[in-house]
Amino acid sequence: MPVQEETPDVPLLQIPRRIRAVGPGWHAVLLRLHKQLGAVCPGYRVVDVKEKFGGLRVYIETAEGSTRGSLLSLIRAAEADASVLCEFCGAPGRARSRGDAPEGWIKTVCDSCHRAWSAREIMIVSGMVRPSGRGLSATQG
C-alpha cells in the first residue's frame, strides 16, 4: 500500500494518535518505536495498535521494498520488548491469565498488578489504569 501523505485536511495517522489503545506500561515502547519508524519512513501510517493474547501488536502501511523489511524488524523488536513489561505499570512482567487460570483473558503483568487485575480492582481504559469498581470493598473505594 502507498504511504500516506499528510495534508491540512488529512492528518497522518501515526503511533502517538493510537497510543491510548494499550496500557501506560507500554507507552514508552511505542513512543520509541514511533521515533525509529519515523527515522526510516517519515510517512508511515499506523493501521492498528492493540493488545492481543497478552502481547503488543502494531500494524502499519509502508512503502514496498527494503524499507518495509526495516520497519517490520523495528516493530517486531518493540513487540518483543513489550512482551516482558507489565502493560499496567511498565515493571518487568510476563503473560498471565486472571488468577493464573488455565484459560481466559491474557495480559502481560507484573506480580503486583496481576493481583489487582485478578481481583478485578484495576483495568485499562483509554490508555490509563483505572479502578474497575468491581472487587473493591466499600472501605477501599
N, CA and C of each residue as an Amber inpcrd file, in Angstrom:
protein
   423
   0.8370000  -1.1780000   0.0000000   0.0000000   0.0000000   0.0000000
   0.8810000   1.2400000   0.0000000   0.4190000   2.2940000  -0.6160000
   1.2220000   3.5120000  -0.6440000   1.2750000   4.1600000   0.7360000
   2.3520000   4.8780000   0.9830000   2.4960000   5.6040000   2.2320000
   1.6400000   6.8570000   2.1420000   0.9020000   7.1400000   3.2060000
   0.0070000   8.2840000   3.2380000   0.7990000   9.5730000   3.3930000
   0.3950000  10.5950000   2.6840000   0.9810000  11.9190000   2.8350000
   0.0710000  12.7420000   3.7380000   0.6910000  13.5210000   4.6250000
  -0.0940000  14.3920000   5.4890000  -0.4890000  15.6420000   4.7150000
  -1.7590000  16.0010000   4.8120000  -2.2560000  17.2350000   4.2150000
  -3.0040000  17.9910000   5.3010000  -3.3010000  19.2640000   5.0810000
  -4.0090000  20.0230000   6.1230000  -5.3440000  19.3950000   6.5300000
  -6.0450000  18.7710000   5.5940000  -7.3530000  18.1990000   5.9270000
  -7.2900000  16.7090000   6.2930000  -6.1320000  16.0470000   6.0800000
  -5.9740000  14.6380000   6.4220000  -4.6730000  14.4700000   7.2090000
  -4.7650000  14.5010000   8.5650000  -3.5480000  14.3430000   9.3460000
  -3.0090000  12.9200000   9.2350000  -1.7090000  12.7870000   9.3320000
  -1.0470000  11.4980000   9.2610000  -1.3770000  10.6920000  10.5150000
  -1.8790000   9.4770000  10.3330000  -2.2260000   8.6110000  11.4550000
  -0.9900000   7.8000000  11.8260000  -0.3640000   8.1970000  12.9290000
   0.8330000   7.5070000  13.3890000   0.6470000   7.0960000  14.8520000
   1.6250000   6.4190000  15.4060000   1.5140000   5.8220000  16.7400000
   1.0170000   6.7840000  17.8140000   1.5180000   8.0240000  17.9210000
   1.0100000   8.8780000  19.0030000  -0.5110000   9.0540000  19.0040000
  -1.1420000   8.9860000  17.8470000  -2.6050000   9.1170000  17.7810000
  -3.3190000   7.8440000  18.2410000  -2.6020000   6.7220000  18.3610000
  -3.2020000   5.4490000  18.7630000  -2.6180000   4.8990000  20.0570000
  -1.8040000   5.6780000  20.7440000  -1.0980000   5.1790000  21.9120000
  -2.0410000   4.7600000  23.0370000  -3.2080000   5.3680000  23.0990000
  -4.1540000   5.0480000  24.1720000  -4.8890000   3.7250000  23.9490000
  -4.5290000   3.0050000  22.8890000  -5.1430000   1.6990000  22.6350000
  -4.5990000   0.6270000  23.5760000  -3.4780000   0.9270000  24.2400000
  -2.8680000  -0.0260000  25.1690000  -2.5490000   0.6850000  26.4790000
  -2.1520000  -0.1040000  27.4670000  -1.8670000   0.4460000  28.7830000
  -0.6050000   1.2820000  28.8540000  -0.4910000   2.0920000  29.9070000
   0.6270000   3.0240000  30.0430000   1.9870000   2.3550000  30.1950000
   2.0100000   1.1050000  30.6120000   3.2780000   0.4050000  30.7460000
   3.9860000   0.1870000  29.4320000   3.2600000   0.2760000  28.3360000
   3.8440000   0.0820000  27.0130000   4.0070000   1.3830000  26.2380000
   3.5900000   2.5060000  26.7860000   3.6410000   3.7680000  26.0530000
   5.0630000   4.1580000  25.6670000   6.0410000   3.9710000  26.5620000
   7.4220000   4.3320000  26.2360000   7.9500000   3.4850000  25.0780000
   7.5960000   2.2180000  25.0450000   7.9980000   1.3350000  23.9430000
   7.4290000   1.8720000  22.6320000   6.1650000   2.2710000  22.6580000
   5.5240000   2.7720000  21.4410000   6.1070000   4.1040000  20.9830000
   6.3990000   4.9880000  21.9130000   6.9800000   6.2770000  21.5280000
   8.3810000   6.0950000  20.9440000   9.1530000   5.1810000  21.5100000
  10.4690000   4.8680000  20.9490000  10.3190000   4.2850000  19.5440000
   9.3540000   3.3790000  19.3720000   9.0960000   2.7960000  18.0540000
   8.7000000   3.8750000  17.0490000   7.8650000   4.8070000  17.4560000
   7.4390000   5.9000000  16.5750000   8.6570000   6.6830000  16.0620000
   9.5910000   6.9960000  16.9540000  10.8050000   7.7170000  16.5330000
  11.6150000   6.8830000  15.5520000  11.7330000   5.5970000  15.8390000
  12.5090000   4.7210000  14.9620000  11.8610000   4.5960000  13.5880000
  10.5480000   4.4000000  13.5610000   9.8370000   4.2790000  12.2860000
   9.9330000   5.5770000  11.4990000   9.7720000   6.6990000  12.1900000
   9.8410000   7.9970000  11.5270000  11.2040000   8.2870000  10.9270000
  12.2630000   7.7690000  11.5410000  13.6160000   7.9750000  11.0040000
  13.8170000   7.2120000   9.6940000  13.1590000   6.0570000   9.5840000
  13.2950000   5.2340000   8.3760000  12.2900000   5.6400000   7.3110000
  11.0590000   5.9280000   7.7500000   9.9750000   6.2450000   6.8150000
   9.0470000   7.2730000   7.4610000   9.3460000   8.5770000   7.3150000
   8.5530000   9.6130000   7.9830000   7.0600000   9.5570000   7.6780000
   6.6780000   9.0010000   6.5360000   5.2730000   8.9520000   6.1580000
   4.5840000   7.6380000   6.4720000   5.1460000   6.8300000   7.3890000
   4.4580000   5.5750000   7.7120000   3.0670000   5.8790000   8.2450000
   2.1650000   4.9560000   8.0690000   0.7890000   5.1190000   8.5490000
   0.4220000   3.9170000   9.3980000  -0.0330000   4.1770000  10.6130000
  -0.4460000   3.0950000  11.5050000  -1.8550000   2.6380000  11.1250000
  -2.0510000   1.3530000  11.0610000  -3.3590000   0.7670000  10.7860000
  -4.0230000   0.3770000  12.0950000  -3.2400000  -0.2040000  13.0170000
  -3.7980000  -0.6270000  14.3000000  -2.6850000  -0.7840000  15.3240000
  -3.0060000  -0.4600000  16.5570000  -2.1670000  -0.7140000  17.7270000
  -3.0890000  -1.3390000  18.7440000  -2.6930000  -2.5150000  19.2860000
  -3.5650000  -3.1750000  20.2490000  -2.8050000  -4.1920000  21.0790000
  -3.4740000  -4.6570000  22.1230000  -3.0090000  -5.7800000  22.9170000
  -3.7700000  -6.9970000  22.4280000  -3.0620000  -8.0940000  22.1780000
  -3.7110000  -9.3180000  21.7420000  -2.9510000 -10.5020000  22.3380000
  -3.6630000 -11.3810000  23.0050000  -3.0560000 -12.5440000  23.6530000
  -1.9090000 -12.1450000  24.5780000  -2.0670000 -11.0050000  25.2570000
  -1.0670000 -10.5400000  26.2040000   0.1030000  -9.8200000  25.5800000
   0.1030000  -9.6500000  24.2650000   1.2300000  -9.0100000  23.5960000
   0.8350000  -7.7500000  22.8580000   1.8130000  -6.9090000  22.6370000
   1.6200000  -5.7000000  21.8460000   1.5990000  -6.0790000  20.3760000
   0.6690000  -5.5040000  19.6240000   0.6100000  -5.7080000  18.1820000
   0.5270000  -4.3370000  17.5180000   1.3880000  -4.1270000  16.5270000
   1.4070000  -2.8780000  15.7700000   1.3390000  -3.2360000  14.2990000
   0.3850000  -2.6300000  13.5910000   0.2140000  -2.8740000  12.1590000
   0.3200000  -1.5330000  11.4460000   1.1350000  -1.4950000  10.3780000
   1.3330000  -0.2510000   9.6310000   1.2310000  -0.4970000   8.1380000
   1.0130000   0.5930000   7.4150000   1.1380000   0.5920000   5.9620000
   2.4900000   1.2050000   5.6580000   3.1860000   0.6220000   4.7150000
   4.5210000   1.1260000   4.3870000   4.7430000   1.0910000   2.8950000
   5.8360000   1.6940000   2.5060000   6.2950000   1.5680000   1.1290000
   6.8010000   0.1420000   0.9340000   6.8260000  -0.2870000  -0.2860000
   7.3450000  -1.6200000  -0.5910000   8.8650000  -1.5980000  -0.5990000
   9.4720000  -2.7700000  -0.6430000  10.9260000  -2.8720000  -0.7980000
  11.6530000  -2.9830000   0.5180000  12.9070000  -2.5660000   0.5010000
  13.7770000  -2.7510000   1.6580000  13.3040000  -1.9550000   2.8680000
  12.6580000  -0.8310000   2.6560000  12.1500000  -0.0390000   3.7680000
  11.1470000  -0.8420000   4.5820000  10.2970000  -1.5880000   3.9140000
   9.2770000  -2.3800000   4.6020000   9.9130000  -3.3840000   5.5630000
  10.9420000  -4.0850000   5.1150000  11.6190000  -5.0540000   5.9790000
  12.2350000  -4.3980000   7.2000000  12.8210000  -3.2290000   7.0160000
  13.4180000  -2.4960000   8.1360000  12.3620000  -2.0940000   9.1530000
  11.2240000  -1.6170000   8.6680000  10.1460000  -1.2000000   9.5650000
   9.5770000  -2.3920000  10.3240000   9.3710000  -3.4920000   9.6340000
   8.8300000  -4.6770000  10.2980000   9.7860000  -5.2100000  11.3530000
  11.0890000  -5.1080000  11.1170000  12.0780000  -5.5220000  12.1180000
  11.9820000  -4.6550000  13.3710000  11.7950000  -3.3580000  13.1850000
  11.6380000  -2.4510000  14.3220000  10.3700000  -2.7770000  15.1120000
   9.2980000  -3.0700000  14.3970000   8.0310000  -3.4070000  15.0550000
   8.1720000  -4.6920000  15.8540000   8.7770000  -5.7090000  15.2810000
   8.9460000  -6.9920000  15.9800000   9.7870000  -6.8100000  17.2420000
  10.8240000  -5.9690000  17.1630000  11.6620000  -5.7110000  18.3360000
  10.8590000  -5.0110000  19.4370000  10.0250000  -4.0480000  19.0710000
   9.1910000  -3.3490000  20.0530000   8.1760000  -4.3120000  20.6810000
   7.5900000  -5.1740000  19.8660000   6.6470000  -6.1610000  20.3990000
   7.3450000  -7.1000000  21.3800000   8.5840000  -7.4830000  21.0710000
   9.3590000  -8.3360000  21.9770000   9.6750000  -7.5900000  23.2770000
  10.0300000  -6.3190000  23.1840000  10.3050000  -5.5180000  24.3840000
   9.0750000  -5.4690000  25.2860000   7.9080000  -5.2290000  24.7000000
   6.6670000  -5.1390000  25.4800000   6.2820000  -6.4770000  26.1010000
   6.7090000  -7.5780000  25.5070000   6.3030000  -8.8970000  25.9970000
   6.8560000  -9.2290000  27.3740000   7.7930000  -8.4330000  27.8740000
   8.3470000  -8.6660000  29.2110000   8.1160000  -7.4650000  30.1380000
   7.1860000  -6.5800000  29.7320000   6.8370000  -5.4080000  30.5410000
   5.3600000  -5.4290000  30.8890000   5.0580000  -5.1110000  32.1410000
   3.6690000  -5.0260000  32.5830000   2.9460000  -3.9350000  31.7810000
   1.8240000  -4.2950000  31.1900000   1.0540000  -3.3090000  30.4270000
   0.4900000  -2.2180000  31.3300000   0.2760000  -2.5250000  32.6010000
  -0.2800000  -1.5480000  33.5340000   0.7590000  -0.5260000  34.0010000
   1.9590000  -1.0110000  34.4080000   2.9170000  -0.0990000  35.0530000
   4.2970000  -0.0550000  34.4210000   4.6320000  -0.9650000  33.5200000
   5.9340000  -0.9640000  32.8680000   7.0170000  -1.7280000  33.6120000
   6.6960000  -2.2970000  34.7710000   7.6690000  -3.1190000  35.5090000
   7.8620000  -4.4430000  34.7690000   8.9250000  -5.1740000  35.0930000
   9.0810000  -6.4950000  34.4650000   7.8360000  -7.3550000  34.7080000
   7.3870000  -8.0210000  33.6640000   6.1770000  -8.8330000  33.7660000
   6.2250000 -10.0060000  32.8180000   5.1500000 -10.7650000  32.8380000
   5.0210000 -11.9170000  31.9420000   3.5570000 -12.1260000  31.6220000
   3.2930000 -12.8700000  30.5670000   1.9140000 -13.1300000  30.1390000
   1.2500000 -14.0760000  31.1360000   0.0820000 -13.6480000  31.6330000
  -0.6540000 -14.4350000  32.6210000  -2.1470000 -14.2160000  32.4310000
  -2.9200000 -15.1790000  32.8800000  -4.3720000 -15.0170000  32.9010000
  -4.7780000 -14.5810000  34.3040000  -6.0190000 -14.1510000  34.4540000
  -6.5100000 -13.7620000  35.7740000  -6.4200000 -14.9550000  36.7110000
  -5.7840000 -14.7560000  37.8470000  -5.6540000 -15.8150000  38.8290000
  -4.8380000 -17.0000000  38.3260000  -4.1020000 -16.8160000  37.2540000
  -3.3230000 -17.8880000  36.6150000  -4.1990000 -19.0850000  36.2480000
  -5.4440000 -18.8100000  35.9140000  -6.3630000 -19.8670000  35.4710000
  -5.8530000 -20.4490000  34.1530000  -6.1820000 -21.7030000  33.8620000
  -5.6920000 -22.3170000  32.6270000  -6.3000000 -21.7330000  31.3560000
  -7.3120000 -20.9250000  31.4730000  -7.9240000 -20.2940000  30.3050000
  -8.3820000 -18.9010000  30.6870000  -8.7650000 -18.1210000  29.7110000
  -9.2510000 -16.7710000  29.9750000  -8.3710000 -15.7190000  29.3440000
  -8.7220000 -14.4680000  29.6040000  -8.0250000 -13.3240000  29.0490000
  -6.5890000 -13.3150000  29.5410000  -5.6650000 -13.0130000  28.6540000
  -4.2470000 -12.9710000  28.9960000  -3.7540000 -11.5400000  28.8630000
  -2.9630000 -11.1170000  29.8430000  -2.2930000  -9.8210000  29.8120000
  -0.8740000 -10.0210000  30.2850000   0.0270000  -9.1590000  29.8560000
   1.3790000  -9.1710000  30.3850000   1.3820000  -8.2420000  31.5870000
   1.6560000  -8.8300000  32.7640000   1.5470000  -8.0920000  34.0230000
   2.6770000  -8.4680000  34.9740000   2.9790000  -7.5440000  35.8830000
   3.9150000  -7.8280000  36.9740000   3.1210000  -8.4990000  38.0940000
   3.8040000  -8.9660000  39.1270000   3.1060000  -9.6510000  40.2180000
   2.1020000  -8.7470000  40.9240000   2.4930000  -7.5030000  41.1920000
   1.6110000  -6.5790000  41.9030000   0.3450000  -6.2720000  41.0970000
   0.5210000  -5.9250000  39.8360000  -0.6440000  -5.6160000  39.0010000
  -1.4620000  -6.8690000  38.7210000  -0.8190000  -8.0360000  38.6770000
  -1.5550000  -9.2830000  38.4650000  -2.5400000  -9.5160000  39.5960000
  -2.1080000  -9.2630000  40.8400000  -3.0230000  -9.4430000  41.9750000
  -4.2350000  -8.5200000  41.8290000  -3.9900000  -7.2480000  41.5320000
  -5.0880000  -6.2800000  41.4160000  -5.9690000  -6.5680000  40.2030000
  -5.3660000  -6.9390000  39.0920000  -6.1390000  -7.2600000  37.8900000
  -6.9580000  -8.5320000  38.1040000  -6.3590000  -9.5450000  38.7470000
  -7.0740000 -10.7950000  39.0170000  -8.2610000 -10.5660000  39.9460000
  -8.1000000  -9.6450000  40.8960000  -9.1920000  -9.3060000  41.8230000
 -10.1850000  -8.3420000  41.1870000  -9.9580000  -7.9970000  39.9230000
 -10.8110000  -7.0740000  39.1750000 -10.8810000  -5.6850000  39.8200000
  -9.7590000  -5.2930000  40.4100000  -9.6790000  -3.9780000  41.0360000
  -9.2080000  -2.9050000  40.0630000  -8.4490000  -3.3070000  39.0440000
  -7.9480000  -2.3420000  38.0630000  -8.2360000  -2.8340000  36.6480000
  -8.2840000  -1.8670000  35.7380000  -8.4440000  -2.1700000  34.3220000
  -7.8160000  -1.0240000  33.5330000  -7.6270000  -1.2680000  32.2450000
  -7.0820000  -0.2350000  31.3800000  -8.2170000   0.3320000  30.5380000
  -8.3830000   1.6610000  30.6230000  -9.4210000   2.3550000  29.8640000
  -8.7690000   3.5380000  29.1680000  -8.8780000   3.5870000  27.8710000
  -8.3210000   4.6950000  27.0840000  -6.8680000   4.9700000  27.4410000
  -6.0810000   3.9020000  27.5540000  -4.6560000   4.0470000  27.7890000
  -4.2490000   4.3930000  29.1960000  -5.1930000   4.3360000  30.1470000
  -4.8950000   4.6690000  31.5360000  -5.3790000   3.5510000  32.4510000
  -4.6960000   3.3770000  33.5750000  -5.1190000   2.4050000  34.5790000
  -6.1880000   3.0670000  35.4350000  -7.3040000   2.3830000  35.5470000
  -8.4380000   2.9030000  36.3200000  -8.8990000   1.8560000  37.3120000
  -9.4310000   2.2990000  38.4490000 -10.0740000   1.3200000  39.3300000
 -11.3160000   0.8110000  38.6260000 -11.5790000  -0.4670000  38.7140000
 -12.7070000  -1.0240000  37.9840000 -14.0280000  -0.8500000  38.7000000
 -13.9700000  -0.6740000  40.0280000 -15.2170000  -0.5890000  40.7820000
 -15.7370000  -1.9550000  41.1650000 -15.2200000  -2.9840000  40.4980000
 -15.5930000  -4.3590000  40.8350000 -14.4820000  -4.9180000  41.6950000
 -14.8340000  -5.6790000  42.7000000 -13.8350000  -6.3000000  43.5450000
 -13.3230000  -5.3870000  44.6430000 -13.7600000  -4.1210000  44.6610000
 -13.3530000  -3.2030000  45.7230000 -14.3700000  -3.2180000  46.8390000
 -13.8970000  -3.2530000  48.0590000 -14.8230000  -3.1850000  49.1870000
 -15.2240000  -1.7360000  49.4210000 -16.2500000  -1.5280000  50.2040000
 -16.7200000  -0.1740000  50.4580000 -15.6480000   0.6710000  51.1200000
 -14.7490000   0.0600000  51.9110000 -13.7100000   0.8370000  52.5680000
 -12.5730000   1.1930000  51.6330000 -12.4310000   0.4440000  50.5270000
 -11.3660000   0.7380000  49.5820000 -11.7800000   1.7580000  48.5350000
 -13.0160000   1.7940000  48.1870000 -13.3890000   2.6120000  47.0560000
 -14.3920000   3.6040000  47.3870000
